[in-house]
mmCIF file of C-alpha atoms in Angstrom:
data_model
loop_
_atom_site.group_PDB
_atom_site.id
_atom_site.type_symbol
_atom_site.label_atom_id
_atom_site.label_comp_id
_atom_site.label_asym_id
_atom_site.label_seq_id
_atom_site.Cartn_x
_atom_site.Cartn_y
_atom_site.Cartn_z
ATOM 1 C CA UNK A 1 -88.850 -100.045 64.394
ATOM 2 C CA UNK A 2 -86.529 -97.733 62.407
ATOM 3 C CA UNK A 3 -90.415 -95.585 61.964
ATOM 4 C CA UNK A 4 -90.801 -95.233 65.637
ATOM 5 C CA UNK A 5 -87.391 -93.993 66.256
ATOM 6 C CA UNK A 6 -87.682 -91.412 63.572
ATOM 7 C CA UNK A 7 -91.705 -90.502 65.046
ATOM 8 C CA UNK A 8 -89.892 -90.169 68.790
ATOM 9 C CA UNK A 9 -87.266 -88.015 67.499
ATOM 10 C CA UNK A 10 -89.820 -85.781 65.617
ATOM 11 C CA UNK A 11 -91.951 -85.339 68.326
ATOM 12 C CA UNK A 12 -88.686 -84.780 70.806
ATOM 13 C CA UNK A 13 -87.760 -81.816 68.533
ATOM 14 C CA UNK A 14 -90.947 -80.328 68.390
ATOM 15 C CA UNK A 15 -91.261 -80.453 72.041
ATOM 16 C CA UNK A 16 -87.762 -78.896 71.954
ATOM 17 C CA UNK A 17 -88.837 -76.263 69.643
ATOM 18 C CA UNK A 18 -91.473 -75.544 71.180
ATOM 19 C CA UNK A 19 -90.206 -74.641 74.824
ATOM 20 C CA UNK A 20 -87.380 -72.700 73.413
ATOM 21 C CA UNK A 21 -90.503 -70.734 71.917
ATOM 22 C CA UNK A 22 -92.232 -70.383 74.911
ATOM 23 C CA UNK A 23 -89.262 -69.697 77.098
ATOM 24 C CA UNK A 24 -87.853 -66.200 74.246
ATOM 25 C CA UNK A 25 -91.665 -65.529 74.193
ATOM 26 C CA UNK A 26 -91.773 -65.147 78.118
ATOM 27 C CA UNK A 27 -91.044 -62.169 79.653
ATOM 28 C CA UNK A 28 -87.870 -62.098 81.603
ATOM 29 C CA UNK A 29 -86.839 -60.286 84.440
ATOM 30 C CA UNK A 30 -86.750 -56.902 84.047
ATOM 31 C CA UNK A 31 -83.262 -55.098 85.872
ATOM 32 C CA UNK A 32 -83.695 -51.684 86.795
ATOM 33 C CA UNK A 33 -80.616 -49.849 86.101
ATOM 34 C CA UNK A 34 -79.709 -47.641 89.134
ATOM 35 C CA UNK A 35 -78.355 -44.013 88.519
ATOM 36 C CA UNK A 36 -76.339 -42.115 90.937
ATOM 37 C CA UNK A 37 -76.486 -38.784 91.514
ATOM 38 C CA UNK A 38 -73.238 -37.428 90.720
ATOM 39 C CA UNK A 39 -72.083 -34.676 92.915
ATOM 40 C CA UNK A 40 -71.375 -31.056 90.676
ATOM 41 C CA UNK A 41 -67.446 -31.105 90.546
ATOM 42 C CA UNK A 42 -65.817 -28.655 93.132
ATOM 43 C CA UNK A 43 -66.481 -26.996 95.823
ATOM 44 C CA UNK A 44 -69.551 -24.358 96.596
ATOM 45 C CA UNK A 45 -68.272 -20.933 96.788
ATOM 46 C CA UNK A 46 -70.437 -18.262 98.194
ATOM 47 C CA UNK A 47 -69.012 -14.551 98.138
ATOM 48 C CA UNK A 48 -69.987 -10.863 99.374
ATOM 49 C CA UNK A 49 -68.967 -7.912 97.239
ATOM 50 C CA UNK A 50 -68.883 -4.607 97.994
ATOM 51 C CA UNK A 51 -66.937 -2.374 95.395
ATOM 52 C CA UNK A 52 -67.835 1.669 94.368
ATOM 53 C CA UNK A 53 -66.687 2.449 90.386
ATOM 54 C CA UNK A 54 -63.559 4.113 90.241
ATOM 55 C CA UNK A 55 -62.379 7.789 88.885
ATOM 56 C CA UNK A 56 -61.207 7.104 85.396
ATOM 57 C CA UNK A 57 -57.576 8.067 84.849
ATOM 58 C CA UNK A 58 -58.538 11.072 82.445
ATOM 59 C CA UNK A 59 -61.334 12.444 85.006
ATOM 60 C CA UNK A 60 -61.574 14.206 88.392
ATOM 61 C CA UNK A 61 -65.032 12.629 89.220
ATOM 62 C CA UNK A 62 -67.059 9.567 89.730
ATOM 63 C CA UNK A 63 -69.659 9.627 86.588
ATOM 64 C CA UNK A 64 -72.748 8.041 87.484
ATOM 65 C CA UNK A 65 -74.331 5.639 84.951
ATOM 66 C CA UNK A 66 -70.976 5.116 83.220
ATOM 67 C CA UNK A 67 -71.127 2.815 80.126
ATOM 68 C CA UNK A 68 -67.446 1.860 80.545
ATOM 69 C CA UNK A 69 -65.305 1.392 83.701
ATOM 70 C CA UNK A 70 -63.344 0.009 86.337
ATOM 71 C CA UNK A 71 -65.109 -1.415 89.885
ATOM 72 C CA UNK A 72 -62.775 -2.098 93.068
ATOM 73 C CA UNK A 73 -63.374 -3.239 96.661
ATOM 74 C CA UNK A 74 -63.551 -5.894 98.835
ATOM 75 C CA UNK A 75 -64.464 -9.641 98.251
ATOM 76 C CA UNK A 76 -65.261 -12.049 101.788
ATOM 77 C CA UNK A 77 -66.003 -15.640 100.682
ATOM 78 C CA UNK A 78 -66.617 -17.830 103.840
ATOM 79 C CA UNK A 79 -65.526 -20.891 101.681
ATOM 80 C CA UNK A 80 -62.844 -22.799 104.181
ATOM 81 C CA UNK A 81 -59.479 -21.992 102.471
ATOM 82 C CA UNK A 82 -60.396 -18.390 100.532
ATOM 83 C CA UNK A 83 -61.439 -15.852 103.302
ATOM 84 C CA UNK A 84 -61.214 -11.856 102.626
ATOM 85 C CA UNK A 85 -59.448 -10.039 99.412
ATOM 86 C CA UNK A 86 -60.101 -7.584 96.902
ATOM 87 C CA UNK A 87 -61.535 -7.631 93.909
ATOM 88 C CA UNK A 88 -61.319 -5.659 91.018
ATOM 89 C CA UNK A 89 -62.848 -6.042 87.479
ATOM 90 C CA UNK A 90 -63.128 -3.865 84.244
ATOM 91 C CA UNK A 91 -66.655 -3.418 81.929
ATOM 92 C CA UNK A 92 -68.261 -2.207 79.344
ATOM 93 C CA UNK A 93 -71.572 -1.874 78.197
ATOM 94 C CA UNK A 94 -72.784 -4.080 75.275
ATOM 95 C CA UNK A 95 -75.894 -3.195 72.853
ATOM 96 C CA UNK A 96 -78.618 -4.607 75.349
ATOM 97 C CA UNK A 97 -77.565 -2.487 78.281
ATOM 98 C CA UNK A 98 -75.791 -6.091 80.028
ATOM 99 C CA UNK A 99 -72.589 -4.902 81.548
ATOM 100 C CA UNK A 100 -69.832 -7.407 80.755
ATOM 101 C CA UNK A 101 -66.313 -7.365 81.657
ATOM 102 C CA UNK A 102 -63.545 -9.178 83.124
ATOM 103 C CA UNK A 103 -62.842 -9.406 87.101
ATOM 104 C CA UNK A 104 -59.745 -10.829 89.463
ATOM 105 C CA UNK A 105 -60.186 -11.590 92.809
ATOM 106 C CA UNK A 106 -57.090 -11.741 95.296
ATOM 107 C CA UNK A 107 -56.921 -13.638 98.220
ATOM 108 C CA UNK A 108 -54.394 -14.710 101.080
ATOM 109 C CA UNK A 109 -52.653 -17.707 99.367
ATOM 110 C CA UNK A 110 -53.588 -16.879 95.774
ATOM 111 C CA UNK A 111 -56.453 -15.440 93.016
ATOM 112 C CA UNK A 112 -58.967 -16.251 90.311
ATOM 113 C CA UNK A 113 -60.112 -14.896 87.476
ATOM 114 C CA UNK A 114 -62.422 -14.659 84.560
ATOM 115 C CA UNK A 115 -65.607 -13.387 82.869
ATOM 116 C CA UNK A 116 -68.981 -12.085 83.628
ATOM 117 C CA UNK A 117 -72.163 -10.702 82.519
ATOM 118 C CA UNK A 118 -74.688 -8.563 84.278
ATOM 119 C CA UNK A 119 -78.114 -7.814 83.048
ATOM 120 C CA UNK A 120 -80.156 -5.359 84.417
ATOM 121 C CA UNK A 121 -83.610 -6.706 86.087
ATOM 122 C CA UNK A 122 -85.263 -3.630 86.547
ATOM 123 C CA UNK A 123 -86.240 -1.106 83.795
ATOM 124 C CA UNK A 124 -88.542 1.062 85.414
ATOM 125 C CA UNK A 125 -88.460 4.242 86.930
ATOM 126 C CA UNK A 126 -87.397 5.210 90.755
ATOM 127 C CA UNK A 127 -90.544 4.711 92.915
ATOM 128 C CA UNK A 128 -90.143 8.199 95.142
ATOM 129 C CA UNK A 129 -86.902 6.963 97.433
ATOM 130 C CA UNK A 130 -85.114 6.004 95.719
ATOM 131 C CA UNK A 131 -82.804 7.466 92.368
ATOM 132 C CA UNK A 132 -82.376 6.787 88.715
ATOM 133 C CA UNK A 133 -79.472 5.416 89.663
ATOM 134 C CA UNK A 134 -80.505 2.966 91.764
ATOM 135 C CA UNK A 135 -80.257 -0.939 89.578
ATOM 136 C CA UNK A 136 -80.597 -4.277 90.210
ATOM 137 C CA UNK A 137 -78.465 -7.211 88.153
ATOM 138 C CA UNK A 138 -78.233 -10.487 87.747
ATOM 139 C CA UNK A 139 -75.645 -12.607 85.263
ATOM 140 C CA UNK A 140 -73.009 -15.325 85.366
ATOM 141 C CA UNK A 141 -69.606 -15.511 86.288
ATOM 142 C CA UNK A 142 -66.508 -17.963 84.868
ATOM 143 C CA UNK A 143 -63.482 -18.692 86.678
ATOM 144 C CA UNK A 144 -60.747 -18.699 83.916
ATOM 145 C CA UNK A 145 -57.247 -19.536 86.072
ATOM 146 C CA UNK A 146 -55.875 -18.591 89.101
ATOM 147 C CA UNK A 147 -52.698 -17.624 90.799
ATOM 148 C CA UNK A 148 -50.691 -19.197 93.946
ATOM 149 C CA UNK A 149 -53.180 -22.148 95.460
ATOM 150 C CA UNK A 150 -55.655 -21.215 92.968
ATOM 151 C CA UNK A 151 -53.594 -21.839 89.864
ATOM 152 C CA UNK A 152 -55.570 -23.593 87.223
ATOM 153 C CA UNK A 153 -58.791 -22.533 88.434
ATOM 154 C CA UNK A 154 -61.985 -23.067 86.905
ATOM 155 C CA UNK A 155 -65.607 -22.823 87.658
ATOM 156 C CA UNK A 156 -68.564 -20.931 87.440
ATOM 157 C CA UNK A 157 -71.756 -19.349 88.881
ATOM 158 C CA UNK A 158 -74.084 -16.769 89.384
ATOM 159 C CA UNK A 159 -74.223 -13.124 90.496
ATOM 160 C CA UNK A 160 -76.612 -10.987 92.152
ATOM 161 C CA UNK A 161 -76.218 -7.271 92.125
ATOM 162 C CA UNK A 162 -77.322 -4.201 93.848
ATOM 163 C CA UNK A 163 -77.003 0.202 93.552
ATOM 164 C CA UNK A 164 -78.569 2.469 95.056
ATOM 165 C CA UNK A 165 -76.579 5.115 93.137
ATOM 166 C CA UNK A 166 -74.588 3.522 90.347
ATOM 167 C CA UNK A 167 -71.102 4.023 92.219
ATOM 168 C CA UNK A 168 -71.440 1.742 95.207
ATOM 169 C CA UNK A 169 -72.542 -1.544 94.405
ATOM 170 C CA UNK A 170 -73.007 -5.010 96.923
ATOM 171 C CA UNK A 171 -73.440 -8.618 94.946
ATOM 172 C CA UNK A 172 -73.536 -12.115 96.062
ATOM 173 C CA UNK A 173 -71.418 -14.809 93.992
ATOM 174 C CA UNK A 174 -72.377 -18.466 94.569
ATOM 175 C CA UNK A 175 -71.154 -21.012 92.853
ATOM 176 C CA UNK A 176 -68.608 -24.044 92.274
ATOM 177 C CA UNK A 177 -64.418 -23.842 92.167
ATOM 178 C CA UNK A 178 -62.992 -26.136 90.661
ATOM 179 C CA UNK A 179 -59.067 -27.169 91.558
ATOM 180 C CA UNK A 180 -56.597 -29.766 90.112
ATOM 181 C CA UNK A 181 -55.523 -32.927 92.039
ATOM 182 C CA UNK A 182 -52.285 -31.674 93.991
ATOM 183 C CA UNK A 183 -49.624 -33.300 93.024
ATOM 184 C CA UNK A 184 -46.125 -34.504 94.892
ATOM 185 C CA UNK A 185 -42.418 -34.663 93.760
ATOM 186 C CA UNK A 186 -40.498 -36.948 95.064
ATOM 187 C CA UNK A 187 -36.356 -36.859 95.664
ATOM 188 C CA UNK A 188 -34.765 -38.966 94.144
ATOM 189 C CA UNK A 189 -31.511 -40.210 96.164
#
């Protein structure tokens, strides 16, 4: 009898084994992890330009084709809170003909500022209406801080840019702002 018991409990463990087996060995159901999109952080900023380069200090003239200077106009960004300002930004000209430089923008309830970069996108000459002068850019912009509203500013973008004679100039910003969470002071009583 004792033989029987032990045969029964052999075979019941090998049956056990052998589901366990079959069960790891069978595929299982495959979960499909889901990924959401996560939204760019800010909030879309898309700005007009239109700015001429500025006498230097030491001059009595506008030099065309300048390889270091000083742009101001005015800035319009549709953006609900920013509106119409000015803008005015500083550059020089680096090895590969990119003009970089740093700009501030001023608006109603505050500013921002920061870097950019502009590289020429057309080398070639005038076709017959237009000037030497005339250029095209592109580049990116970073928004360093801010003043007022904008305080603690950051983002960044890209630039578009347009001359017809090296001294008036109209670009398009677009990109993202970023602000911190506002926060509140209470009294205490």
């Amino acid at each position: 009898m004792k033989r029987i018991c032990l045969l029964g409990a052999a075979i019941a463990s090998l049956f056990i084994i052998g589901a366990t087996t079959a069960l790891a060995s069978a595929p299982h159901a495959v979960t499909k992890a889901t990924k959401k999109k996560s939204k760019p952080a800010g909030t879309k900023l898309t700005c007009s330009l239109a700015f001429s380069l500025q006498v230097p200090a030491d001059d009595t003239t506008v030099t065309q084709g300048a390889t270091t200077g000083n742009h101001a106009g005015a800035v319009t960004c549709p953006t609900k809170g920013v509106g119409k300002g000015v803008e005015a930004d500083s550059f020089t000209t680096d090895d590969a003909g990119d003009l970089v430089g740093k700009w501030q923008e001023w608006f109603n309830a505050g500013g921002v500022y920061g870097d950019y970069i502009l590289t020429p996108t057309d080398n070639n000459g005038p076709p017959s209406a237009t000037s030497f002068a005339a250029a095209s850019y592109t580049g990116t912009f970073t928004i360093k801080n801010g003043t007022g509203v904008d305080a603690k500013a950051t983002g960044e973008g890209t630039i578009t840019c347009t001359t017809q004679d090296s001294v008036h100039y109209s670009c398009k910003e677009s990109g993202r702002i970023t602000l911190p969470a506002a926060t509140t002071t209470t009294k205490k009583s």
